[in-house]
XYZ file of C-alpha atoms in Angstrom:
660
model
C -32.219 -80.804 47.526
C -32.587 -83.090 44.299
C -29.122 -82.460 42.837
C -29.572 -80.612 39.115
C -26.447 -80.623 37.263
C -26.277 -81.676 34.349
C -23.118 -83.705 32.555
C -22.818 -81.191 30.198
C -24.446 -78.427 28.573
C -26.958 -76.128 30.224
C -29.639 -76.583 33.289
C -32.735 -74.384 33.969
C -35.127 -74.292 35.857
C -38.561 -74.543 36.138
C -40.627 -73.136 39.160
C -43.781 -72.274 39.621
C -45.093 -68.866 41.523
C -47.233 -69.881 44.461
C -46.562 -68.230 47.734
C -46.038 -71.789 49.427
C -42.714 -71.867 47.404
C -39.996 -70.650 49.048
C -38.301 -68.006 46.974
C -34.467 -67.781 46.670
C -32.718 -65.912 48.747
C -29.355 -63.353 48.854
C -27.619 -66.393 50.212
C -28.199 -68.604 47.389
C -30.132 -71.126 48.122
C -32.425 -71.790 45.929
C -35.713 -74.034 45.697
C -37.156 -77.428 47.737
C -38.745 -80.213 46.054
C -37.249 -80.201 42.065
C -38.963 -82.857 39.613
C -35.703 -82.624 37.250
C -36.894 -83.428 33.514
C -33.639 -83.739 30.530
C -33.952 -81.698 26.908
C -34.332 -83.763 24.005
C -30.226 -83.109 22.659
C -29.414 -83.496 27.044
C -27.391 -80.031 27.265
C -29.773 -78.972 29.456
C -32.010 -79.787 32.161
C -35.337 -78.344 33.262
C -36.665 -78.282 37.139
C -40.573 -78.117 38.287
C -41.051 -76.967 41.566
C -44.938 -78.643 41.614
C -47.735 -76.299 42.368
C -49.752 -76.436 45.438
C -52.921 -75.562 44.090
C -52.179 -76.815 41.084
C -52.073 -75.181 37.744
C -55.490 -72.670 36.858
C -57.450 -72.506 33.841
C -56.997 -69.186 32.412
C -53.111 -66.706 33.450
C -50.162 -68.009 35.243
C -46.580 -67.506 36.085
C -43.263 -69.681 36.163
C -39.811 -69.042 36.678
C -37.076 -70.477 34.814
C -32.797 -70.256 36.463
C -30.208 -71.016 33.103
C -26.941 -72.449 34.215
C -24.453 -73.613 32.463
C -22.341 -77.318 33.351
C -20.498 -75.652 35.851
C -22.921 -73.950 37.599
C -22.072 -70.515 36.696
C -25.645 -68.683 36.051
C -26.125 -67.574 32.726
C -28.086 -64.113 31.421
C -28.823 -62.409 28.398
C -29.910 -66.219 27.034
C -33.272 -65.227 24.250
C -35.941 -67.847 25.354
C -38.966 -68.755 23.263
C -41.786 -70.236 25.320
C -44.682 -72.215 22.611
C -47.858 -73.801 24.927
C -49.196 -77.071 23.413
C -52.790 -77.678 24.325
C -53.799 -81.401 25.052
C -54.385 -83.577 22.286
C -57.755 -81.741 20.284
C -57.430 -78.778 21.516
C -56.409 -75.016 20.852
C -53.589 -74.113 21.232
C -52.734 -70.458 23.302
C -53.627 -67.485 22.061
C -50.386 -65.628 22.946
C -47.447 -66.909 23.260
C -46.158 -66.147 26.922
C -43.516 -63.178 27.562
C -39.865 -63.751 29.229
C -38.802 -61.473 31.241
C -35.406 -62.031 32.393
C -34.854 -60.652 36.373
C -31.060 -60.406 35.990
C -28.626 -63.660 37.509
C -29.490 -65.892 35.314
C -33.436 -65.779 36.304
C -36.367 -65.638 33.892
C -40.040 -65.341 34.755
C -41.811 -66.913 31.937
C -45.464 -64.595 32.223
C -49.035 -64.561 31.092
C -49.393 -68.612 29.779
C -52.405 -68.661 29.053
C -53.675 -72.147 29.419
C -56.608 -72.266 27.019
C -58.680 -75.638 28.974
C -58.511 -78.250 31.461
C -55.860 -81.441 30.331
C -52.043 -82.252 30.266
C -50.344 -79.056 28.427
C -46.224 -79.536 27.314
C -44.479 -76.845 27.688
C -41.772 -76.288 24.745
C -38.706 -73.981 25.630
C -36.622 -74.014 23.076
C -33.313 -71.616 24.704
C -30.405 -70.417 22.804
C -27.469 -68.779 24.232
C -24.372 -68.414 22.003
C -23.995 -70.975 19.179
C -25.679 -73.560 21.962
C -29.669 -74.264 21.012
C -31.659 -76.574 22.213
C -35.759 -77.818 23.016
C -37.472 -78.517 26.805
C -40.664 -79.911 26.345
C -41.865 -79.744 29.815
C -45.258 -81.388 30.474
C -47.928 -79.960 32.994
C -50.301 -82.293 34.068
C -53.307 -81.710 35.481
C -54.355 -78.890 34.486
C -57.509 -77.300 35.874
C -58.199 -79.482 38.499
C -56.419 -76.584 41.141
C -59.365 -73.846 42.230
C -61.511 -73.011 39.036
C -61.036 -69.387 39.562
C -58.608 -68.122 41.878
C -59.134 -65.576 42.950
C -56.558 -63.428 44.467
C -57.020 -59.859 45.253
C -60.418 -59.974 47.706
C -62.311 -56.348 48.818
C -65.173 -54.667 50.176
C -66.013 -51.561 48.718
C -69.303 -49.116 49.355
C -70.814 -46.873 46.985
C -70.177 -43.357 47.224
C -73.896 -42.152 48.505
C -72.802 -46.376 50.395
C -76.290 -47.144 48.597
C -74.407 -49.897 47.655
C -71.721 -52.622 49.647
C -69.576 -54.298 47.078
C -67.372 -57.414 47.242
C -64.514 -57.958 43.774
C -62.831 -61.121 43.223
C -60.244 -60.518 40.708
C -56.322 -61.497 40.686
C -52.707 -60.682 41.946
C -51.956 -59.040 38.188
C -53.507 -57.258 36.321
C -52.827 -58.208 32.284
C -52.181 -55.398 30.004
C -53.458 -55.379 25.875
C -55.742 -58.503 26.748
C -59.360 -58.398 27.472
C -59.568 -58.906 30.894
C -62.458 -59.387 33.847
C -63.452 -60.005 37.518
C -66.360 -61.052 40.077
C -68.251 -58.859 41.840
C -71.311 -59.074 44.160
C -73.965 -56.252 45.132
C -75.615 -55.963 48.323
C -77.946 -53.197 50.081
C -77.593 -51.354 52.813
C -79.141 -54.186 54.301
C -76.580 -56.600 53.549
C -79.451 -57.813 50.587
C -78.543 -58.988 47.687
C -78.985 -57.035 44.856
C -80.404 -59.278 41.601
C -81.431 -56.983 37.698
C -78.725 -53.962 38.101
C -77.732 -52.323 35.674
C -74.173 -51.001 34.739
C -72.608 -48.280 33.129
C -68.922 -48.721 33.394
C -66.598 -45.308 32.388
C -62.715 -44.994 33.190
C -59.176 -44.247 32.187
C -55.683 -43.846 34.044
C -55.376 -40.422 36.081
C -52.495 -39.192 35.996
C -51.219 -39.746 31.924
C -55.098 -38.653 31.073
C -56.182 -42.375 29.146
C -59.218 -43.484 28.733
C -60.837 -47.032 28.085
C -60.363 -48.686 25.034
C -62.631 -51.626 25.379
C -66.810 -51.388 26.299
C -66.701 -53.472 29.045
C -70.225 -55.440 30.276
C -71.655 -56.289 33.792
C -72.893 -59.346 32.957
C -75.337 -60.824 36.020
C -74.242 -65.395 37.418
C -76.918 -67.430 38.849
C -75.856 -66.419 42.450
C -78.181 -64.058 43.367
C -76.292 -60.749 43.383
C -73.281 -62.229 42.114
C -71.915 -60.640 38.599
C -69.219 -61.628 35.786
C -67.229 -58.252 34.860
C -65.876 -58.814 31.040
C -64.269 -56.516 28.169
C -61.063 -54.322 29.786
C -58.355 -54.248 28.319
C -55.998 -51.860 29.509
C -52.763 -50.397 27.171
C -50.643 -49.001 29.878
C -49.191 -50.106 33.307
C -50.318 -48.127 36.320
C -53.545 -47.066 37.975
C -56.790 -46.802 36.583
C -59.803 -45.788 38.005
C -63.376 -47.472 36.974
C -66.614 -46.220 37.753
C -69.685 -48.252 37.781
C -73.237 -46.236 37.740
C -75.177 -49.153 39.136
C -78.962 -48.121 38.786
C -81.529 -50.715 40.998
C -84.847 -49.928 40.360
C -84.744 -46.013 42.424
C -81.826 -46.500 44.048
C -78.947 -44.981 41.752
C -74.864 -44.779 42.960
C -72.073 -44.315 42.494
C -68.841 -47.379 42.627
C -65.135 -46.856 42.195
C -62.621 -49.543 41.999
C -58.911 -48.678 41.480
C -56.888 -52.090 39.088
C -52.959 -51.167 39.173
C -52.420 -52.903 35.605
C -49.204 -54.619 35.341
C -49.348 -54.991 39.408
C -46.889 -57.536 39.927
C -44.283 -55.073 39.202
C -45.245 -53.873 43.065
C -44.815 -57.590 43.933
C -41.010 -57.502 42.584
C -40.726 -52.703 43.331
C -37.387 -53.631 45.521
C -35.815 -56.120 42.591
C -36.833 -53.476 40.208
C -34.995 -51.110 41.237
C -32.350 -52.505 42.104
C -29.376 -51.357 39.549
C -25.393 -52.697 38.683
C -23.293 -50.856 38.631
C -22.977 -50.641 34.905
C -27.171 -49.585 35.515
C -25.973 -46.927 37.439
C -23.110 -45.672 34.745
C -25.694 -45.343 31.928
C -28.417 -43.847 33.713
C -25.871 -41.398 35.155
C -24.938 -40.377 31.675
C -28.719 -39.552 31.231
C -29.121 -37.524 34.925
C -29.929 -33.831 34.185
C -27.253 -33.629 35.968
C -25.041 -34.149 34.086
C -25.094 -31.968 31.019
C -21.967 -29.606 31.373
C -22.575 -25.587 30.522
C -23.565 -25.319 26.531
C -20.169 -25.472 24.990
C -19.570 -22.157 23.301
C -20.208 -21.405 19.199
C -16.854 -20.220 17.664
C -19.362 -19.172 14.766
C -21.323 -16.740 16.548
C -18.881 -14.500 19.008
C -22.504 -13.349 20.456
C -24.471 -16.582 22.001
C -23.761 -16.139 24.993
C -24.225 -12.156 25.230
C -27.507 -11.786 27.211
C -27.894 -8.383 25.582
C -28.070 -10.554 22.011
C -30.450 -13.117 23.983
C -33.355 -10.271 25.052
C -32.837 -8.943 21.117
C -32.915 -12.256 20.063
C -36.392 -12.719 22.124
C -38.427 -10.144 21.293
C -37.333 -10.712 17.650
C -38.810 -14.467 18.422
C -42.128 -13.533 19.273
C -42.221 -10.474 17.012
C -44.930 -10.890 14.188
C -44.121 -8.278 11.738
C -40.769 -10.488 10.463
C -43.275 -12.069 8.105
C -45.661 -11.697 4.895
C -49.083 -11.479 6.479
C -47.998 -10.126 9.519
C -48.972 -12.808 11.608
C -46.256 -15.404 12.082
C -43.828 -14.995 14.618
C -40.470 -18.058 15.683
C -43.132 -18.619 18.780
C -45.618 -19.317 15.763
C -45.105 -22.900 15.345
C -42.223 -23.430 17.806
C -44.772 -22.106 20.988
C -43.737 -21.667 24.220
C -47.193 -23.272 26.084
C -45.602 -26.879 24.158
C -42.388 -27.453 24.789
C -41.396 -24.572 21.419
C -43.040 -26.759 18.808
C -47.117 -26.668 18.145
C -49.544 -29.493 17.566
C -49.107 -29.671 14.161
C -49.029 -32.902 11.846
C -46.840 -30.330 9.481
C -45.812 -27.016 10.374
C -47.598 -24.442 9.200
C -47.034 -20.110 8.949
C -47.649 -18.325 5.216
C -48.703 -21.790 4.013
C -48.168 -25.934 5.106
C -44.312 -27.017 5.081
C -43.220 -30.655 4.363
C -42.098 -31.967 7.842
C -42.855 -31.398 11.571
C -41.511 -28.300 13.550
C -38.430 -29.624 15.486
C -39.072 -28.557 19.625
C -36.360 -26.041 20.852
C -34.852 -27.947 23.775
C -31.461 -27.807 24.721
C -30.427 -26.682 21.327
C -27.535 -25.270 22.236
C -25.931 -28.846 22.644
C -26.880 -29.453 18.727
C -24.510 -29.997 16.024
C -27.247 -29.753 13.039
C -30.208 -28.218 12.001
C -33.572 -29.321 11.399
C -34.596 -32.968 10.701
C -31.796 -33.282 7.669
C -29.156 -31.138 9.513
C -29.221 -28.407 6.386
C -27.451 -26.380 8.207
C -24.603 -26.026 10.974
C -25.996 -23.342 13.623
C -28.524 -22.253 15.177
C -28.928 -19.132 14.042
C -28.070 -20.200 11.042
C -31.052 -21.923 11.285
C -32.916 -19.403 11.935
C -32.847 -17.340 8.890
C -34.512 -21.176 7.112
C -37.130 -19.830 7.914
C -37.995 -15.859 7.257
C -36.983 -16.360 3.559
C -39.589 -19.343 3.719
C -42.460 -18.446 1.243
C -44.625 -21.169 3.755
C -43.329 -20.363 6.789
C -42.405 -16.504 7.337
C -42.926 -15.553 3.244
C -40.666 -12.711 3.795
C -37.090 -11.608 2.814
C -33.443 -10.196 3.579
C -34.020 -6.778 2.816
C -36.729 -6.973 4.511
C -35.486 -7.521 8.006
C -32.916 -5.274 7.309
C -35.625 -2.586 6.793
C -37.329 -4.083 9.658
C -34.331 -4.028 12.414
C -33.968 -0.010 11.179
C -37.605 0.765 11.425
C -37.937 -0.715 15.124
C -34.632 -2.367 17.015
C -32.226 0.149 15.485
C -30.622 1.133 19.159
C -31.122 -2.499 20.965
C -29.205 -4.168 17.326
C -26.644 -1.362 18.003
C -25.707 -2.278 21.709
C -24.755 -5.509 20.430
C -23.296 -5.676 16.705
C -21.937 -2.048 17.118
C -23.425 -0.199 13.557
C -25.515 -1.036 11.449
C -24.241 0.185 8.221
C -26.324 3.164 6.646
C -27.982 1.907 3.388
C -30.659 4.231 1.430
C -33.878 2.447 2.003
C -35.067 4.020 -0.950
C -31.914 1.718 -2.621
C -33.104 -1.713 -0.511
C -36.328 -2.979 -1.981
C -37.919 -5.434 0.276
C -38.909 -8.286 -1.557
C -34.814 -8.569 -2.685
C -32.836 -12.405 -2.024
C -31.066 -14.543 -3.876
C -33.480 -16.978 -4.677
C -33.185 -19.532 -7.374
C -37.619 -20.344 -7.546
C -37.553 -15.938 -7.691
C -37.304 -14.269 -10.304
C -38.037 -10.869 -9.495
C -36.274 -11.806 -5.916
C -33.430 -13.292 -7.576
C -33.381 -9.474 -10.386
C -34.470 -7.475 -7.265
C -31.335 -8.166 -5.372
C -28.444 -8.592 -8.086
C -29.760 -4.767 -8.867
C -28.083 -3.710 -5.727
C -24.464 -2.803 -5.414
C -22.691 -5.517 -4.437
C -21.325 -4.046 -0.398
C -25.386 -3.968 0.249
C -25.719 -6.463 -0.489
C -23.334 -7.710 1.860
C -23.985 -5.466 4.880
C -27.481 -6.520 4.316
C -26.667 -10.354 4.686
C -24.178 -9.485 7.511
C -27.396 -7.717 9.447
C -29.419 -10.877 8.809
C -26.582 -13.247 10.087
C -26.482 -10.812 13.411
C -30.410 -11.318 13.514
C -30.262 -15.051 13.618
C -27.372 -14.706 16.367
C -29.560 -13.158 17.998
C -32.072 -14.981 18.190
C -29.747 -17.586 18.789
C -28.444 -16.303 22.181
C -32.336 -16.419 22.889
C -33.151 -20.305 22.251
C -29.900 -21.934 23.863
C -31.679 -20.538 26.919
C -34.408 -22.676 26.113
C -33.985 -25.981 29.028
C -35.913 -28.916 30.356
C -35.377 -28.382 34.355
C -34.751 -31.886 36.412
C -37.893 -34.473 35.841
C -38.941 -37.264 38.009
C -36.664 -39.416 36.601
C -33.784 -37.302 36.803
C -35.349 -37.052 40.856
C -34.973 -41.114 40.803
C -31.383 -41.080 39.172
C -30.545 -38.607 42.550
C -31.795 -40.526 44.457
C -30.074 -43.476 43.535
C -26.707 -42.110 44.018
C -28.087 -41.404 47.749
C -28.988 -45.081 47.900
C -32.359 -43.956 49.232
C -34.546 -46.498 47.718
C -37.435 -45.661 50.015
C -37.290 -42.016 47.682
C -36.784 -43.302 45.023
C -39.695 -46.235 45.278
C -41.818 -43.711 45.909
C -40.702 -41.125 42.459
C -41.487 -43.840 40.014
C -43.887 -46.331 40.131
C -41.890 -50.123 40.019
C -43.863 -50.056 36.491
C -42.226 -46.867 34.787
C -38.761 -48.157 36.556
C -39.757 -51.632 34.117
C -40.071 -49.246 31.898
C -36.732 -47.299 32.492
C -35.061 -50.855 32.470
C -36.165 -52.522 29.015
C -34.996 -48.280 27.718
C -31.736 -48.786 28.079
C -31.412 -52.835 28.374
C -34.053 -54.514 26.263
C -34.927 -52.087 23.887
C -32.105 -50.504 22.999
C -33.337 -46.881 23.373
C -30.166 -45.843 24.072
C -28.765 -46.789 20.545
C -30.199 -43.323 20.151
C -31.580 -41.673 22.504
C -28.978 -40.889 24.524
C -26.997 -38.135 26.899
C -29.027 -36.018 29.405
C -30.946 -34.712 26.422
C -31.870 -38.334 25.318
C -30.669 -37.494 22.195
C -27.519 -38.402 19.985
C -27.947 -35.524 17.550
C -28.048 -37.688 15.147
C -29.409 -38.808 11.865
C -31.147 -42.735 11.512
C -33.516 -44.262 8.712
C -36.544 -45.122 10.946
C -38.794 -46.807 7.834
C -40.438 -44.038 7.146
C -41.252 -42.576 3.788
C -42.964 -39.877 2.436
C -46.534 -38.519 3.165
C -49.471 -38.592 1.279
C -49.727 -36.022 -1.472
C -45.716 -35.195 -0.266
C -43.178 -36.513 -1.920
C -40.280 -38.861 -0.933
C -38.180 -36.710 1.905
C -34.685 -37.989 1.115
C -33.456 -36.478 4.879
C -30.494 -36.067 5.424
C -28.463 -37.201 1.803
C -30.098 -34.270 0.955
C -28.853 -31.901 4.294
C -25.826 -32.867 3.387
C -24.775 -30.837 0.009
C -26.810 -27.996 1.125
C -24.794 -26.939 4.787
C -22.213 -27.104 2.580
C -22.929 -24.740 0.303
C -24.735 -22.795 2.324
C -23.236 -19.025 2.374
C -23.740 -18.681 6.702
C -22.538 -22.070 7.383
C -19.641 -22.252 9.266
C -16.882 -21.858 7.320
C -19.257 -18.612 5.698
C -17.885 -15.094 5.526
C -20.532 -13.961 7.581
C -19.165 -16.621 10.359
C -17.349 -15.445 13.292
C -15.368 -19.246 13.345
C -11.482 -19.309 12.647
C -11.281 -22.544 9.988
C -9.447 -24.946 12.481
C -12.872 -24.049 14.620
C -14.999 -25.846 12.485
C -14.250 -28.945 13.326
C -17.778 -31.067 12.415
C -18.159 -28.790 9.286
C -14.442 -29.693 8.043
C -15.087 -33.684 9.545
C -18.573 -34.407 8.073
C -18.901 -37.708 6.803
C -19.916 -36.780 3.025
C -20.837 -39.885 1.607
C -24.563 -39.167 0.894
C -25.901 -42.551 0.230
C -25.707 -43.887 3.527
C -27.722 -41.705 4.924
C -30.743 -42.282 2.691
C -34.421 -41.490 4.626
C -32.024 -40.520 7.991
C -33.614 -37.640 9.894
C -32.191 -36.386 12.834
C -32.526 -38.200 16.736
C -35.173 -35.471 19.081
C -34.472 -34.715 22.714
C -36.948 -37.245 24.518
C -37.020 -34.311 27.095
C -41.009 -33.651 26.949
C -42.171 -36.170 23.869
C -45.114 -37.000 25.818
C -46.098 -33.631 26.301
C -46.093 -33.203 22.329
C -47.999 -34.844 19.797
C -48.093 -35.355 16.902
C -44.733 -37.862 16.690
C -41.628 -38.444 13.649
C -40.612 -36.056 11.457
C -43.883 -35.478 9.179
C -46.437 -36.277 12.168
C -47.254 -39.601 10.674
C -47.741 -40.678 14.897
C -51.112 -39.073 17.117
C -49.171 -41.408 19.889
C -46.411 -42.861 21.726
C -48.149 -45.963 21.453
C -47.431 -45.928 17.773
C -43.937 -45.477 17.315
C -43.278 -47.557 19.545
C -44.967 -50.286 17.641
C -43.324 -49.162 14.756
C -39.789 -49.092 16.353
C -40.938 -53.684 16.244
C -42.156 -53.730 12.423
C -38.466 -52.767 11.795
C -37.465 -55.967 13.749
C -39.576 -57.675 11.491
C -37.981 -56.081 8.792
C -34.404 -56.156 9.251
C -35.534 -60.187 10.489
C -36.655 -60.908 7.246
C -33.223 -59.129 5.699
C -35.353 -56.179 3.596
C -33.029 -53.636 5.256
C -32.172 -51.555 8.093
C -29.066 -50.918 10.075
C -29.125 -53.141 13.362
C -28.908 -49.486 15.462
C -31.924 -48.731 15.682
C -33.861 -52.386 15.979
C -35.728 -52.815 19.322
C -35.331 -56.407 20.939
C -38.441 -58.191 19.862
C -40.128 -55.565 22.415
C -44.069 -57.485 23.197
C -47.019 -55.316 24.011
C -46.740 -55.036 27.372
C -42.805 -53.820 26.763
C -44.015 -51.036 24.959
C -46.309 -50.189 27.268
C -44.325 -49.955 30.180
C -41.178 -47.760 28.255
C -44.538 -45.800 27.205
C -45.437 -45.287 31.170
C -41.801 -44.645 31.388
C -41.357 -42.092 29.312
C -43.830 -39.965 30.954
C -41.179 -39.402 33.855
C -39.461 -37.141 31.339
C -41.625 -34.252 31.442
C -40.612 -31.315 33.319
C -41.089 -27.342 33.210
C -39.028 -25.795 30.676
C -36.887 -22.787 31.955
C -35.751 -19.380 29.863
C -35.057 -15.914 29.303
């Protein structure tokens, strides 16, 4: 083997991905027949292994191994690749994707060489403070097979009227126009010319349909056709239906495409994790979730009788101004305890999206802005909101007397005796409703206190129920369980290679676990994601308004209706009150079942997960331009393909919900 060590700097191995070339193995042996090319400043060396069949016009792939001057492999370097066209030619339509594969090994994928000739591959390498550029000349691109077909299939149509040969590349890319060739023959083997095709397709696993309109064009040779115009936006199995008509004969052909299937060739490697990876994955595993912590401000939080009462209150529409709105109107059990609307709608329309109620027993702050510090105090807010339940605490007191007195007293003790005639149903302490405030102040102080206590206990019963709503193990959790047992086959049967790649990006390059960590995939805190007000609504300050609201809340942990001692209210006592730090910051929501509950974000700004992920990439651009945002929400300049892989992984977090 040619010696590769340079006098100083780094060594980079550039290797064409060809089946005939020996791959590096676990023993550390590398490739043969290398050609060394020095970098411009002499800090790097590139070893090229020529392809046996030549580089093709179209997509090509390479690999890089990066070493330092002592021969040690260097992970986590930043590589930028720019293909430069032959003189007078058009530049590449898109930059290649660079994927780190561990141990100093990098893949250069989707290197688009759009015409024959000598191309130059410019590789800019940065590792710490050391930078240099390697310029590689790729000779005689296009002199190998002009339309290399790595996969050839012979398929029969539904009713056997046609036999179809399909020639396509081994890698079916995402986010770019893709096509392949096919041959069409009749039952007796005669080539079929002049056939008409209608193409339909989708991704059964996720319900996605085609986002482009592919066509089938005849070629000169009888019976040969070229399919053009596919564009896929998610990795995984896609099923394509070709409805074929030839004169009087009609039939349908199914073609299965493994989009992003380069991952399948490296499945064993993809399902191999370092000790640090295993530690992170275990921290996300649902089995790592401890029992729900007690809530010192609610002595009945773990009482099954309180939870049974709370469940009835949760689903009872009599606690609303029109007798039609309950907690379950917006927190639908069939929709992950949220709803499908961008903005919540009860008696009217709010300015924010309904938050899901999954694993809320583990949370500290509630609502998008954290203006409540317990589930029970959170449950009270919507009741007196004119656009949600549209009622008052006195109305609630009267309904408890009328419908739930026995169950209430079994949990909380006797209800104070108050003459209903002296309890106006419209009374509440409100700065926005003079009539309600006057009615409230017109009541004796002890009656107001008793009504507040019954009202608070309603919230405590609802909390006891909501605390029981928990996610069950998902495919991701099964995967981590198999990982813990070292069962590689079960791991590969549980997550596809693409889903595992998405998981790898989620905990690595994408930096998603900066906010979406713990077994609930949420840190429960607040971040500015760059989203501002929705058209027609005033600008939402987010957490900066929630901080003073929770401090002033009469139903907070330090308030008179809390069961906690002041010493137990540690979260509220030590809360960061620097409101300017939290302007436009909103709470991080759990990603459990996230794929099943669009739309997304605090005001339902995005209809798909793909839109959400793309918005985070835009944050990287804004950050690079010096226009703001903290680095905790950066996401590693993800490519379209990488965003699709992460989206595919998020579907593995779906699971049934369990509750009382």
